[in-house]
CSV table of C-alpha atoms in Angstrom, one decimal:
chain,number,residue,atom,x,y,z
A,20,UNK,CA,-9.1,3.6,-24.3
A,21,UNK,CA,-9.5,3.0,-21.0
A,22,UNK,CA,-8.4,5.7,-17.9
A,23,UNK,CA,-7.3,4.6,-14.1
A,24,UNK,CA,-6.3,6.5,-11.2
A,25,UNK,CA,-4.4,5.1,-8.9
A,26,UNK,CA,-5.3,6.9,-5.3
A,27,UNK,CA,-2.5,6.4,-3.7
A,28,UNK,CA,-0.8,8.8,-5.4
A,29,UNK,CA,-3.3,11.2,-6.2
A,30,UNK,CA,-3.1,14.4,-4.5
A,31,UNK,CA,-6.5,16.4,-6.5
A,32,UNK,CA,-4.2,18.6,-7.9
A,33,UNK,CA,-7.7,18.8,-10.8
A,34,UNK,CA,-5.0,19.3,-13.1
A,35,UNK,CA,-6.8,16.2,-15.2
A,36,UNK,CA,-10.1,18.3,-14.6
A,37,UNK,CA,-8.3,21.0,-16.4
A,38,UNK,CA,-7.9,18.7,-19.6
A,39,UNK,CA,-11.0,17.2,-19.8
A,40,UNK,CA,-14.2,17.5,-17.5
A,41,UNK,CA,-16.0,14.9,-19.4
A,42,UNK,CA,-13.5,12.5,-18.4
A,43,UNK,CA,-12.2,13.2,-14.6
A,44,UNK,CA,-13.4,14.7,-11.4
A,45,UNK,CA,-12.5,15.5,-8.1
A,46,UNK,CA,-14.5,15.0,-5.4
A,47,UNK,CA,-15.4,15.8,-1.8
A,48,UNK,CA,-12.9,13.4,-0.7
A,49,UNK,CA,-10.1,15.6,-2.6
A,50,UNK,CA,-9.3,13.1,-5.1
A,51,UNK,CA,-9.3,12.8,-8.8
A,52,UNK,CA,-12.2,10.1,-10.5
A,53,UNK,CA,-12.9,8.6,-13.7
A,54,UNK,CA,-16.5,9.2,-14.8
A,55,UNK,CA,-16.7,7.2,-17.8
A,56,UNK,CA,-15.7,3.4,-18.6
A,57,UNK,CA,-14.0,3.7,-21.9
A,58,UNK,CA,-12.9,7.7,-23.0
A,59,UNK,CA,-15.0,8.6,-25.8
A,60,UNK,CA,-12.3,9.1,-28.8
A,61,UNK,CA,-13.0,12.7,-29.2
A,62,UNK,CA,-11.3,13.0,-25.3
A,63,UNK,CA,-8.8,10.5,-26.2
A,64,UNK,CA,-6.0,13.4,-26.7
A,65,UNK,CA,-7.0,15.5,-23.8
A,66,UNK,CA,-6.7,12.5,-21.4
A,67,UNK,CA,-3.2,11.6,-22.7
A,68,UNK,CA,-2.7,15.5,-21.6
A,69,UNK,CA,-4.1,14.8,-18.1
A,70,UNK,CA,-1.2,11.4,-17.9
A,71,UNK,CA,1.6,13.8,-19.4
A,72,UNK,CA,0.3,16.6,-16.3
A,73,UNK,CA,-0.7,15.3,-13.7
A,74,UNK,CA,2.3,15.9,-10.9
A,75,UNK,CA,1.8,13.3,-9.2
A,76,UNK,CA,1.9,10.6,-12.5
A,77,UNK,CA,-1.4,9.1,-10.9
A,78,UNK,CA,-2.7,8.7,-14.5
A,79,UNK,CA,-2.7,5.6,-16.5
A,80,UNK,CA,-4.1,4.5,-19.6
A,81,UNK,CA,-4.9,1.1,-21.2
A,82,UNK,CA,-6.2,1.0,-25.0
C-alpha cells in the first residue's frame, strides 16, 4: 500500500499522526507528510483510519 497527501488540501489537523506516527507527520511548515514509501502491513489498518479521519479528505491510498 502506498499513502499520498495531497497539500492542497491539507490543513495539519495531525489527526493522521493520531493513527499512526510510523506512517505520517507534520511538520514545521504545518502540514501532514508521509515518511515511508510503502506502509508496512502491520500500519495498513491505521492508515485507512487516518483516510476515513482526516477532515479535510487529504488522504489517499493506492495498493
Amino acid at each position: 500500500m502506498k499513502v499520498k497527501i495531497d497539500t492542497s488540501l491539507c490543513e495539519g489537523h495531525a489527526k493522521c499522526m493520531e493513527a499512526t506516527e510510523v506512517v505520517f507527520e507534520v511538520r514545521d511548515d504545518d502540514l501532514s507528510h508521509v515518511l515511508v514509501d510503502t506502509v508496512p502491513a502491520e500500519e495498513e489498518a491505521n492508515v485507512l483510519r487516518a483516510v476515513r479521519t482526516c477532515p479535510r479528505a487529504a488522504i489517499s491510498v493506492e495498493d
